[in-house]
Coordinates of C-alpha atoms in Angstrom, one line a residue:
Chain A
M24 CA 0.2 0.0 0.0
Y25 CA 2.5 2.2 1.0
A26 CA 4.9 1.5 -2.0
F27 CA 1.7 2.0 -4.4
V28 CA 0.9 5.3 -3.1
N29 CA 4.3 6.7 -2.8
G30 CA 5.1 4.9 -5.8
P31 CA 2.7 4.6 -8.9
L32 CA -0.3 6.7 -7.4
V33 CA 2.3 10.1 -7.5
W34 CA 2.7 9.2 -11.1
I35 CA -1.0 9.0 -11.7
A36 CA -2.0 11.5 -10.0
F37 CA 1.0 13.9 -11.7
A38 CA -0.8 12.6 -14.9
V39 CA -3.8 13.2 -14.5
F40 CA -3.2 16.7 -13.3
I41 CA -1.3 17.9 -16.3
L42 CA -2.8 15.6 -19.4
G43 CA -6.2 16.3 -17.6
S44 CA -5.9 19.8 -17.4
I45 CA -4.0 20.3 -21.0
W46 CA -7.1 17.8 -22.2
Q47 CA -9.3 20.8 -20.7
V48 CA -7.5 23.8 -21.9
A49 CA -7.1 21.9 -25.5
A50 CA -10.9 21.3 -25.6
L51 CA -12.2 24.5 -24.4
Y52 CA -9.6 26.2 -27.3
R53 CA -11.2 23.9 -29.8
M54 CA -14.3 24.7 -29.0
S55 CA -13.8 28.4 -29.0
K56 CA -12.8 28.5 -32.6
R57 CA -15.7 27.6 -33.2
T58 CA -18.3 29.6 -30.6
D59 CA -16.3 32.3 -29.5
K60 CA -15.2 34.6 -32.0
V61 CA -15.6 37.6 -30.0
F62 CA -12.4 37.0 -28.4
Y63 CA -10.4 36.1 -31.6
N64 CA -12.2 39.3 -33.5
H65 CA -11.4 41.6 -30.9
Y66 CA -8.1 39.9 -29.1
N67 CA -5.9 42.7 -27.3
S68 CA -3.1 40.9 -25.7
G69 CA -2.5 44.0 -23.8
A70 CA -5.3 44.1 -22.2
A71 CA -5.5 40.4 -21.7
A72 CA -2.1 40.4 -20.1
S73 CA -3.2 43.3 -17.5
S74 CA -6.5 41.6 -16.8
I75 CA -4.2 38.1 -15.9
I76 CA -1.4 40.3 -13.9
N77 CA -3.2 43.2 -12.2
W78 CA -5.4 40.4 -10.5
L79 CA -2.0 38.4 -9.5
I80 CA -0.7 41.7 -7.6
P81 CA -2.4 42.2 -4.3
F82 CA -4.5 45.1 -4.2
G83 CA -3.6 45.1 -8.0
S84 CA -7.8 45.4 -9.0
H85 CA -10.5 47.8 -7.9
S86 CA -12.2 44.6 -6.7
W87 CA -8.7 43.5 -4.5
R88 CA -8.2 47.3 -3.1
E89 CA -12.8 47.3 -2.5
H90 CA -12.5 43.8 -0.2
P91 CA -9.0 44.3 1.7
G92 CA -10.0 41.7 3.9
F93 CA -10.6 39.3 1.5
T94 CA -7.7 40.0 -0.5
V95 CA -5.2 39.2 2.5
L96 CA -7.2 36.3 3.1
T97 CA -7.0 34.7 -0.5
F98 CA -3.3 36.1 -0.9
A99 CA -2.3 34.5 1.7
F100 CA -4.1 31.4 1.0
H101 CA -2.9 30.8 -2.7
I102 CA 0.8 32.3 -1.9
C103 CA 1.4 29.7 0.6
L104 CA -0.4 26.6 -0.9
L105 CA 2.0 27.4 -3.8
A106 CA 5.1 28.0 -1.7
A107 CA 4.9 25.3 0.9
P108 CA 4.8 21.9 -1.1
I109 CA 7.0 23.6 -3.7
F110 CA 9.7 24.3 -0.9
A111 CA 9.5 22.0 1.7
L112 CA 12.5 19.5 2.3
G113 CA 10.5 16.7 2.4
H114 CA 9.3 17.0 -1.4
T115 CA 12.7 18.6 -2.8
A116 CA 14.8 16.0 -1.1
T117 CA 12.3 13.1 -2.7
L118 CA 12.4 14.6 -6.1
A119 CA 16.4 14.7 -6.0
F120 CA 16.4 11.6 -4.9
N121 CA 14.5 9.6 -7.8
L122 CA 14.2 12.1 -10.4
N123 CA 17.7 14.0 -9.8
I124 CA 15.8 17.6 -10.3
S125 CA 16.4 20.1 -7.3
W126 CA 15.9 23.5 -6.1
P127 CA 16.7 25.0 -3.0
N128 CA 14.6 24.6 -0.1
L129 CA 13.1 26.3 2.5
P130 CA 14.1 25.7 6.6
D131 CA 11.5 23.3 8.0
S132 CA 10.6 26.3 10.2
V133 CA 9.5 28.5 7.3
V134 CA 7.6 25.9 5.7
D135 CA 5.7 25.2 8.9
A136 CA 4.7 28.8 9.3
L137 CA 3.8 28.8 5.4
T138 CA 1.6 26.2 6.0
L139 CA 0.2 27.4 9.6
V140 CA -0.5 30.4 7.7
F141 CA -2.0 28.5 4.9
L142 CA -4.5 26.6 7.1
A143 CA -5.5 30.0 8.9
A144 CA -6.4 31.7 5.7
A145 CA -8.1 28.5 4.8
L146 CA -10.2 28.6 8.2
G147 CA -10.9 32.1 7.8
I148 CA -12.2 31.8 3.9
L149 CA -14.6 28.6 5.4
I150 CA -15.7 30.8 8.0
R151 CA -16.6 33.6 5.8
R152 CA -18.7 31.1 3.8
F153 CA -20.9 30.5 6.9
V154 CA -20.8 34.0 8.5
V155 CA -21.4 36.6 5.4
P156 CA -25.1 36.3 3.9
Q157 CA -23.8 36.9 0.8
V158 CA -21.7 34.3 0.5
R159 CA -23.5 31.8 2.3
I160 CA -26.5 32.2 -0.5
V161 CA -24.2 30.9 -2.9
T162 CA -22.3 28.4 -0.7
E163 CA -22.6 24.5 -2.4
P164 CA -21.5 21.3 -0.8
K165 CA -18.9 21.5 -3.5
D166 CA -17.6 24.4 -2.7
I167 CA -16.9 22.9 1.1
A168 CA -15.5 19.4 -0.6
V169 CA -13.4 21.3 -2.6
W170 CA -12.2 23.2 0.4
V171 CA -11.8 19.9 2.3
I172 CA -9.9 18.4 -0.6
T173 CA -7.5 21.5 -0.9
A174 CA -7.2 21.5 3.1
L175 CA -6.2 18.1 3.6
P176 CA -2.7 17.3 2.5
F177 CA -1.6 20.8 4.6
V178 CA -3.1 19.2 7.4
T179 CA -1.6 15.9 6.8
G180 CA 1.5 17.3 5.8
Y181 CA 1.9 18.9 9.2
M182 CA 0.9 16.1 11.0
A183 CA 3.5 13.9 9.8
A184 CA 6.3 16.4 9.9
H185 CA 5.6 16.9 13.4
K186 CA 4.7 13.3 14.4
M187 CA 1.1 14.1 15.6
L188 CA -1.7 12.2 16.1
L189 CA -1.1 8.7 14.1
D190 CA 2.3 7.5 13.5
P191 CA 4.6 9.3 10.9
D192 CA 4.3 6.5 8.4
T193 CA 0.7 6.4 8.6
M194 CA 0.5 10.0 8.4
L195 CA 2.9 10.0 5.6
L196 CA 0.7 7.8 3.6
L197 CA -2.5 10.0 4.1
H198 CA -0.6 12.8 3.1
A199 CA 0.5 11.4 -0.1
L200 CA -3.4 10.2 -0.6
T201 CA -4.8 13.4 0.4
G202 CA -2.1 15.1 -1.9
C203 CA -2.8 13.1 -5.0
L204 CA -6.5 13.6 -4.8
M205 CA -6.1 17.4 -4.9
L206 CA -4.1 16.7 -8.0
I207 CA -6.3 14.4 -9.6
C208 CA -9.4 16.6 -9.1
I209 CA -7.7 19.6 -10.3
P210 CA -9.0 19.4 -13.8
F211 CA -12.6 17.9 -13.0
T212 CA -13.9 20.0 -10.2
K213 CA -13.8 24.0 -9.1
L214 CA -10.1 23.9 -8.9
A215 CA -9.6 24.2 -12.7
H216 CA -9.8 27.6 -12.0
V217 CA -6.0 27.6 -11.6
F218 CA -5.7 27.5 -15.3
L219 CA -9.5 28.5 -16.3
F220 CA -8.6 31.7 -14.1
F221 CA -6.1 32.7 -16.9
M222 CA -8.5 31.8 -19.7
S223 CA -11.3 33.7 -18.6
R224 CA -9.4 36.7 -17.8
A225 CA -7.9 37.1 -21.1
F226 CA -11.2 36.7 -22.8
I227 CA -12.9 39.4 -20.4
G228 CA -9.8 41.9 -20.5
S229 CA -9.8 41.9 -24.1
E230 CA -13.6 42.0 -24.3
F231 CA -13.8 45.1 -22.3
A232 CA -10.9 46.7 -23.8
R233 CA -12.7 46.9 -27.3
R234 CA -15.2 48.8 -25.2
G235 CA -12.3 51.2 -23.7
T236 CA -12.9 49.5 -20.3
K237 CA -10.8 48.0 -17.9
T238 CA -11.7 45.1 -15.6
W239 CA -8.8 45.5 -13.2
Chain B
M27 CA -54.6 32.4 -22.9
S28 CA -50.6 31.8 -23.8
E29 CA -50.3 32.0 -20.0
Q30 CA -51.9 28.6 -19.8
K31 CA -49.8 26.9 -22.3
P32 CA -47.1 24.2 -21.3
V33 CA -43.4 25.5 -21.4
N34 CA -41.4 24.1 -24.8
A35 CA -38.4 23.0 -23.2
A36 CA -37.0 22.1 -26.6
D37 CA -37.3 25.7 -27.5
I38 CA -35.1 26.8 -24.5
R39 CA -32.9 24.0 -25.0
A40 CA -32.1 25.9 -28.7
V41 CA -31.3 29.2 -26.9
L42 CA -29.0 27.1 -24.5
E43 CA -27.2 25.2 -27.4
R44 CA -27.0 28.7 -29.5
N45 CA -25.4 30.2 -26.5
D46 CA -23.2 27.3 -25.8
S47 CA -19.6 28.6 -25.6
A48 CA -16.2 28.1 -24.4
R49 CA -16.1 31.2 -22.4
L50 CA -19.6 30.2 -20.9
R51 CA -18.4 26.5 -19.8
A52 CA -15.3 28.2 -18.0
W53 CA -17.3 30.6 -16.6
L54 CA -19.9 28.0 -15.3
K55 CA -17.0 25.7 -14.2
T56 CA -14.7 28.5 -12.6
C57 CA -17.3 30.3 -10.6
A58 CA -15.7 30.0 -6.9
S59 CA -18.8 31.4 -5.4
C60 CA -16.4 34.0 -3.5
G61 CA -19.3 36.8 -3.4
L62 CA -17.0 39.6 -4.6
C63 CA -19.7 40.7 -7.3
S64 CA -22.5 41.6 -4.4
E65 CA -21.3 45.1 -3.9
S66 CA -20.3 46.0 -7.1
C67 CA -24.4 45.4 -7.5
F68 CA -26.3 48.4 -7.1
F69 CA -29.4 46.3 -6.8
Y70 CA -28.1 44.6 -3.9
L71 CA -26.7 47.7 -2.2
A72 CA -29.8 49.8 -2.9
N73 CA -32.0 46.9 -1.2
D74 CA -29.9 46.8 2.2
N75 CA -27.4 44.0 1.1
N76 CA -30.0 41.6 0.7
P77 CA -28.0 38.7 -0.5
E78 CA -31.0 37.6 -3.0
F79 CA -30.0 40.4 -4.9
M80 CA -26.4 39.6 -5.1
P81 CA -25.2 38.8 -9.2
Q82 CA -24.1 35.1 -8.8
Y83 CA -27.3 34.2 -6.9
K84 CA -29.8 35.8 -9.5
V85 CA -27.7 34.0 -12.5
R86 CA -27.7 30.7 -10.5
K87 CA -31.7 31.2 -10.4
T88 CA -31.9 32.0 -13.6
L89 CA -30.0 30.5 -16.2
G90 CA -28.3 28.2 -14.2
E91 CA -31.4 26.2 -13.2
L92 CA -32.2 26.5 -17.0
I93 CA -28.7 24.6 -17.7
K94 CA -29.4 22.2 -14.9
R95 CA -32.6 21.2 -16.0
Q96 CA -32.4 21.5 -19.7
G97 CA -35.1 23.8 -19.7
E98 CA -37.9 21.1 -18.1
V99 CA -39.4 24.2 -15.7
S100 CA -42.5 24.9 -15.3
R101 CA -44.7 28.3 -16.3
E102 CA -44.7 29.4 -12.7
E103 CA -41.1 28.8 -11.8
L104 CA -40.3 30.9 -15.9
E105 CA -42.4 33.5 -14.1
G106 CA -40.7 33.5 -10.8
M107 CA -37.1 33.6 -12.9
K108 CA -38.7 36.3 -15.4
E109 CA -38.8 38.7 -12.4
I110 CA -35.3 38.4 -11.1
A111 CA -33.7 38.6 -14.8
W112 CA -35.6 41.2 -15.6
A113 CA -36.5 43.0 -12.5
R114 CA -33.3 42.7 -10.5
C115 CA -30.6 42.9 -13.0
T116 CA -30.1 45.9 -15.6
M117 CA -27.4 43.8 -17.4
C118 CA -25.3 47.0 -16.6
R119 CA -22.1 44.3 -16.2
R120 CA -20.3 46.0 -13.6
C121 CA -20.5 42.5 -11.7
S122 CA -18.4 41.4 -13.9
Q123 CA -15.4 44.1 -13.6
Y124 CA -15.2 42.9 -10.0
C125 CA -15.4 39.4 -10.4
P126 CA -12.0 37.8 -10.0
F127 CA -12.7 35.4 -12.9
G128 CA -14.4 38.3 -15.2
I129 CA -17.4 36.4 -15.4
D130 CA -20.0 38.2 -17.3
M131 CA -22.9 37.8 -15.3
G132 CA -25.0 40.4 -17.3
L133 CA -24.2 38.6 -20.7
M134 CA -25.5 35.4 -18.7
I135 CA -28.7 37.1 -17.8
N136 CA -29.3 38.0 -21.3
I137 CA -29.3 34.5 -22.4
A138 CA -31.4 33.6 -19.2
R139 CA -33.9 36.2 -20.7
Q140 CA -33.2 35.0 -24.4
C141 CA -34.8 31.3 -22.9
M142 CA -37.7 32.9 -21.2
R143 CA -38.5 34.9 -24.1
T144 CA -39.0 32.1 -26.5
Q145 CA -42.1 31.3 -24.0
N146 CA -43.3 34.8 -24.3
V147 CA -42.6 35.1 -20.4
C148 CA -41.1 38.4 -20.6
P149 CA -42.4 41.8 -19.3
E150 CA -45.7 42.7 -21.4
R151 CA -44.5 46.2 -23.2
L152 CA -41.2 44.6 -23.9
M153 CA -42.7 42.1 -26.1
N154 CA -45.1 44.9 -27.4
I155 CA -42.3 46.7 -28.1
D156 CA -41.0 43.4 -30.4
Q157 CA -44.0 43.4 -32.5
S158 CA -43.6 47.4 -32.9
Y159 CA -40.2 46.9 -34.2
V160 CA -41.5 44.2 -37.0
E161 CA -44.5 46.3 -38.0
F162 CA -43.1 50.1 -38.0
G163 CA -39.4 49.2 -37.6
N164 CA -39.4 51.4 -34.5
Q165 CA -40.5 50.7 -31.0
M166 CA -43.3 53.4 -30.7
Q167 CA -45.0 52.9 -34.2
I168 CA -44.5 55.6 -35.9
P169 CA -45.0 55.4 -39.6
D170 CA -42.1 56.8 -41.7
E171 CA -43.6 59.2 -42.9
E172 CA -44.6 60.6 -39.9
F173 CA -41.2 60.5 -38.9
V174 CA -40.1 62.4 -42.0
E175 CA -42.7 64.9 -41.6
T176 CA -41.6 65.5 -38.1
C177 CA -38.2 66.3 -39.3
E178 CA -39.8 68.9 -42.1
W179 CA -41.7 70.7 -39.1
M180 CA -38.5 70.7 -36.7
A181 CA -36.2 72.0 -39.4
E182 CA -38.7 74.7 -40.6
E183 CA -39.5 75.9 -36.8
G184 CA -36.0 75.6 -36.0
Q185 CA -34.9 78.4 -39.1
A186 CA -36.1 80.6 -36.3
T187 CA -32.9 80.2 -34.6
I188 CA -30.9 79.4 -37.2
K189 CA -31.1 80.8 -41.0
D190 CA -31.8 78.2 -43.4
L191 CA -31.6 75.2 -41.1
E192 CA -31.9 72.0 -42.9
I193 CA -32.6 68.3 -41.9
P194 CA -31.7 66.6 -44.9
I195 CA -33.4 63.3 -45.5
D196 CA -32.1 60.4 -47.6
K197 CA -28.9 62.8 -48.7
Q198 CA -26.4 60.5 -50.6
D199 CA -22.8 60.3 -49.6
A200 CA -23.0 61.9 -46.3
R201 CA -20.5 61.8 -43.7
I202 CA -22.9 61.5 -41.0
M203 CA -26.0 59.0 -41.2
F204 CA -27.7 60.6 -37.8
I205 CA -30.0 57.9 -36.0
V206 CA -32.5 58.7 -33.3
N207 CA -34.6 57.3 -30.6
S208 CA -37.9 57.0 -31.6
R209 CA -39.5 58.9 -28.5
E210 CA -37.7 62.1 -30.0
P211 CA -39.8 62.4 -33.1
K212 CA -42.8 61.3 -30.6
Y213 CA -42.1 62.7 -27.8
Y214 CA -39.4 65.5 -27.9
P215 CA -39.0 66.7 -31.5
Q216 CA -36.8 69.6 -30.0
D217 CA -34.0 67.1 -29.5
I218 CA -34.0 66.6 -33.5
Q219 CA -34.0 70.2 -33.8
E220 CA -31.2 70.8 -31.6
A221 CA -29.0 67.8 -33.0
A222 CA -29.9 69.7 -36.3
I223 CA -28.5 72.7 -35.3
V224 CA -25.4 71.9 -33.8
M225 CA -24.6 69.5 -36.9
H226 CA -25.7 72.5 -39.2
V227 CA -23.5 75.3 -36.9
A228 CA -20.5 72.7 -37.3
G229 CA -20.5 72.9 -40.8
D230 CA -21.0 68.8 -40.9
N231 CA -22.5 66.9 -44.1
W232 CA -25.4 64.9 -42.9
T233 CA -28.5 63.1 -43.1
M234 CA -31.0 60.9 -41.6
P235 CA -32.4 58.3 -43.5
S236 CA -36.2 57.8 -43.8
H237 CA -36.2 54.1 -43.0
G238 CA -33.7 52.8 -40.7
W239 CA -33.8 55.8 -38.6
E240 CA -34.4 54.3 -35.0
A241 CA -31.6 53.9 -33.3
T242 CA -33.0 52.1 -30.3
N243 CA -32.8 48.6 -30.0
L244 CA -35.1 47.5 -27.1
S245 CA -35.3 43.6 -28.6
M246 CA -31.7 43.3 -27.2
F247 CA -33.3 43.6 -23.5
S248 CA -36.1 41.8 -24.2
G249 CA -34.7 38.4 -25.5
N250 CA -35.7 38.7 -28.7
I251 CA -32.5 38.4 -30.6
G252 CA -33.8 37.5 -33.8
V253 CA -35.9 40.9 -34.0
A254 CA -32.8 43.0 -32.6
G255 CA -30.9 41.5 -35.6
M256 CA -33.5 43.1 -37.5
V257 CA -33.4 46.4 -36.4
A258 CA -29.6 46.8 -36.4
Q259 CA -29.5 45.9 -40.0
S260 CA -32.5 48.1 -41.1
V261 CA -29.6 51.1 -39.8
Y262 CA -26.7 49.4 -41.9
D263 CA -28.7 48.7 -44.6
A264 CA -30.0 52.4 -44.8
A265 CA -26.5 53.5 -44.3
L266 CA -25.2 51.6 -47.1
K267 CA -27.9 52.7 -49.5
L268 CA -27.1 56.2 -48.7
N269 CA -23.3 55.7 -48.8
A270 CA -23.1 57.4 -45.6
Q271 CA -19.5 57.2 -44.5
K272 CA -20.6 57.0 -40.2
I273 CA -23.6 56.1 -38.6
C274 CA -24.1 58.2 -35.5
V275 CA -26.6 57.5 -32.7
T276 CA -28.0 60.2 -30.7
E277 CA -28.0 60.7 -26.9
C278 CA -29.0 57.4 -26.3
G279 CA -26.7 54.6 -24.6
H280 CA -28.1 50.8 -25.4
A281 CA -28.7 52.3 -29.1
Y282 CA -24.8 52.5 -29.5
R283 CA -24.0 49.3 -28.0
A284 CA -26.5 47.5 -30.0
A285 CA -25.0 49.3 -33.5
K286 CA -21.4 49.2 -33.0
Y287 CA -20.8 46.3 -30.5
E288 CA -23.9 43.7 -30.7
G289 CA -25.4 44.2 -33.7
P290 CA -22.5 42.8 -36.1
Y291 CA -22.9 39.4 -34.0
W292 CA -26.8 39.4 -34.4
T293 CA -26.6 40.3 -38.2
K294 CA -23.5 37.8 -38.8
Q295 CA -21.0 40.5 -40.3
P296 CA -17.2 39.3 -40.9
N297 CA -14.9 39.9 -37.8
G298 CA -17.7 41.2 -35.9
Q299 CA -17.7 45.1 -37.4
A300 CA -20.7 46.7 -38.2
P301 CA -20.7 47.4 -42.1
V302 CA -20.3 51.2 -41.6
E303 CA -18.7 52.7 -38.8
V304 CA -20.9 53.5 -35.9
T305 CA -20.0 56.9 -33.6
H306 CA -22.1 58.8 -30.9
A307 CA -23.3 62.3 -30.8
V308 CA -20.9 62.3 -27.8
A309 CA -18.1 61.4 -29.8
L310 CA -19.6 63.8 -32.7
F311 CA -19.5 66.8 -30.5
H312 CA -16.2 66.3 -28.7
E313 CA -15.0 66.4 -32.2
Y314 CA -16.8 69.5 -33.3
M315 CA -15.3 71.2 -30.0
K316 CA -12.0 69.6 -30.5
E317 CA -11.8 71.1 -34.2
G318 CA -13.1 74.0 -33.4
K319 CA -16.0 73.7 -35.2
I320 CA -18.1 74.6 -32.7
K321 CA -17.3 77.3 -30.3
L322 CA -18.5 78.8 -27.3
K323 CA -20.1 82.1 -26.2
H324 CA -18.6 81.1 -22.7
K325 CA -18.5 78.4 -20.7
F326 CA -21.5 76.5 -18.7
K327 CA -20.8 78.2 -15.2
D328 CA -23.0 76.3 -12.4
A329 CA -22.0 73.1 -11.1
I330 CA -22.8 70.0 -13.1
T331 CA -22.2 66.5 -13.0
L332 CA -22.5 64.1 -15.8
Q333 CA -24.2 61.0 -15.6
H334 CA -22.2 57.9 -17.3
P335 CA -24.8 55.3 -19.2
C336 CA -23.3 52.1 -19.2
N337 CA -23.8 51.4 -22.4
L338 CA -21.7 54.4 -23.2
S339 CA -19.1 54.2 -20.8
R340 CA -18.8 50.4 -19.6
S341 CA -19.9 48.5 -22.3
G342 CA -19.0 51.5 -24.7
D343 CA -16.0 53.2 -25.5
L344 CA -16.9 56.9 -24.7
G345 CA -16.1 57.6 -20.8
E346 CA -13.3 59.6 -21.4
K347 CA -14.8 61.3 -24.2
A348 CA -17.6 62.4 -22.8
D349 CA -15.5 63.7 -19.4
E350 CA -13.1 65.5 -22.1
L351 CA -16.3 67.0 -23.6
M352 CA -17.7 68.4 -20.2
E353 CA -14.6 69.9 -19.3
M354 CA -14.6 71.8 -22.8
L355 CA -18.4 72.8 -21.7
C356 CA -18.2 73.4 -18.4
E357 CA -16.6 75.7 -16.2
N358 CA -17.5 73.2 -12.9
F359 CA -17.6 69.9 -13.8
I360 CA -17.6 68.0 -10.7
P361 CA -17.3 64.1 -11.7
M362 CA -19.8 61.6 -9.5
E363 CA -17.8 58.7 -7.7
P364 CA -17.4 56.2 -8.9
H365 CA -17.2 57.2 -12.5
R366 CA -16.6 56.4 -16.0
E367 CA -16.7 52.7 -16.5
W368 CA -17.1 51.9 -12.8
S369 CA -19.9 54.4 -12.7
H370 CA -23.4 52.9 -11.4
C371 CA -26.3 52.3 -13.6
C372 CA -29.3 54.3 -12.8
C373 CA -31.9 51.3 -13.3
G374 CA -33.1 52.7 -16.5
G375 CA -31.0 50.7 -18.6
G376 CA -31.7 47.1 -19.4
G377 CA -35.6 47.5 -20.5
F378 CA -36.5 48.9 -17.3
I379 CA -38.1 51.9 -18.0
P380 CA -39.9 50.5 -21.0
M381 CA -41.2 47.9 -19.2
G382 CA -43.4 50.4 -17.4
P383 CA -45.3 51.6 -14.4
D384 CA -45.3 48.0 -12.9
Y385 CA -41.7 48.1 -12.4
K386 CA -41.6 51.5 -11.3
R387 CA -41.6 51.1 -7.6
T388 CA -38.5 48.6 -8.0
R389 CA -36.8 51.1 -10.1
M390 CA -37.2 53.9 -7.6
V391 CA -35.9 51.4 -4.9
A392 CA -32.9 50.5 -6.6
G393 CA -32.4 54.1 -8.2
K394 CA -31.4 54.9 -4.5
V395 CA -28.0 54.4 -5.5
K396 CA -27.5 56.5 -8.2
A397 CA -29.4 59.2 -6.5
E398 CA -27.3 59.5 -3.4
Q399 CA -24.3 59.6 -5.9
I400 CA -25.8 62.8 -7.5
K401 CA -26.8 64.6 -4.4
K402 CA -22.9 63.3 -3.0
T403 CA -21.7 65.9 -6.2
G404 CA -23.7 68.8 -4.8
A405 CA -24.1 69.6 -8.1
K406 CA -27.9 71.1 -9.6
Y407 CA -27.3 70.2 -12.9
V408 CA -26.9 66.5 -14.2
L409 CA -25.9 66.0 -17.8
V410 CA -27.1 62.5 -19.0
P411 CA -26.7 61.6 -22.7
C412 CA -29.2 58.6 -22.8
H413 CA -32.9 58.9 -22.7
N414 CA -33.0 56.0 -20.9
C415 CA -31.1 57.1 -18.0
T416 CA -32.8 61.1 -18.5
D417 CA -36.4 59.2 -17.6
Q418 CA -35.2 57.5 -14.7
I419 CA -33.0 60.4 -13.1
N420 CA -36.3 62.4 -13.6
D421 CA -38.5 60.1 -11.6
L422 CA -35.2 59.5 -8.9
N423 CA -35.3 63.8 -8.8
K424 CA -39.1 63.7 -8.0
E425 CA -38.6 60.1 -5.2
Y426 CA -35.4 61.7 -3.8
D427 CA -36.2 64.9 -3.6
L428 CA -32.7 66.1 -5.9
G429 CA -33.9 69.4 -6.8
I430 CA -32.0 68.6 -9.7
K431 CA -32.2 70.0 -13.6
I432 CA -31.0 67.6 -16.3
V433 CA -29.7 68.6 -19.5
S434 CA -28.2 66.8 -22.6
F435 CA -25.1 67.8 -24.7
K436 CA -27.0 69.3 -27.6
Q437 CA -29.4 70.9 -25.5
L438 CA -26.2 72.5 -23.4
I439 CA -24.6 73.2 -26.7
C440 CA -27.3 74.7 -28.2
E441 CA -27.3 77.0 -25.2
L442 CA -23.5 78.0 -25.3
M443 CA -22.4 78.0 -29.0
E444 CA -22.1 81.1 -30.8
V445 CA -24.0 81.4 -34.0
P446 CA -22.1 82.6 -36.9
P447 CA -23.4 86.1 -38.2
H448 CA -24.5 84.4 -41.7
M449 CA -26.3 81.6 -39.8
Q450 CA -28.5 83.9 -37.4
P451 CA -31.9 84.9 -38.9
E452 CA -32.1 88.3 -40.4
E453 CA -34.5 89.7 -38.2
E454 CA -34.7 88.7 -34.3
D455 CA -38.3 87.6 -33.1
E456 CA -38.3 88.7 -29.7

């Protein structure tokens, strides 16, 4: 079991994540050639780029500036979500050992901090879902599901590193399992916003630019 | 009665299929239900932050349901959706500027409207207007001859102010083919006269078509895209027939959007461009002022603010020009906050004004945001370059006791401009 999860399953998960995402993007791209002529007719690369970049910068868009609390939460969430796994020693060492690819890691204490900030932000986002009426009214079970799927690898990773609750090997197994689950879910759930964000933002940036309007 | 007819789900599915696009699929999949669109919506703000007024919820309860159930809904349910799609959204598209994914919820509401329109679930008056476009070519059942007569009458009457004032009808090869909102011949013929005076004094080579003169396109809001395309086509045809260089839309918001941006798609023009360039009175007057074709006796002195119509300044490209024109015409221009493309809808758009008295209360409640914006400027004059905004702000003026006066660009220019001596009538009539 352990060997499968930490071996083939990880490969499968990454393959599903990468190929699944490529397939989704390619399918939408192919469809768009037929159904979204409005995009190609008026494509404006500058506006498409601005529409993406300004939304990737904290407080870079009108909307971020008008919602400072959520902006802090969402950027803390997403930055830590990427940084913690990419620079965790456990991950870089595994990669270096198995694939001979390596990049610097962050000290454990920093990765711990990133993980805790991530979990705090995730908790904040979840609480907001239930407390803020205009968010609660549009919250569906699938919103909670993707939240759980995203949070679990971090909870298990932290507990494995700190030998909490279960013995580290079992926890590590759960960590790999939940990590794989998240990767596999990305192309097929709301988590697809990982790549759809860039597509929909490019579209709206360009669509409004032909009307002289900014969407950031 | 059509009310009793069962819902034809196949018709609804046909609309959904026609509107099925990669972007729509991406939007449906990607929305993270974050709620950031809420405060962008004036309906939400004006209704005490009632979450049922937040954009995503409104889309979910209309288009979302129609897609999920593939049109298999009851007439009662459609009636419920109607009150959301028409009475809780003007498709002003401000929410798409506030959505992290740029989801165009206004467009999604429009698709929902198209679905409902196939079942004749739509505010009655908008459906009557569709019919009027088909029968008369305009929304107010005006025969073309009557329109031409009105123009002749206005030209003649205007000669008291401007010597030899003309309203050329069907002139070939003009630079500008001016088209109007049928409210003008019907209720405000003075508007036609004022526009004519401005173009005449500027020395422009212009005309109006005897058919295809209607600029409005309310079928865009009723959801009857077939008729919307027909109306847009008749404007393009008129310009092509007269070999006009440009189509210029009167001070009306949605008419500009329809002719310039959406019409080319309804009428399947290559590359999504209108066959004849489309411009607007705001841009035309801006050009006159900038090039010195119109000179002023003096600028307008009182404090004045500007209403940015959504379809000119957000879904159209005239926000900046309108502000510049204000600066050129007025000494004391106080913009509303927020303004230009970030401006709030006044709640006159999206078909609201023509939806009539049944929806007036809703309109007055939701217009609170605009009323407060106006109040905050402290200005007692509001320049409104759009017919629907004008009606709405007039109503808001009474409802919220704003004590303001509403003017249009042409009106203001007529008041302020210098008429060259050779255009002045020989004898002053006192």
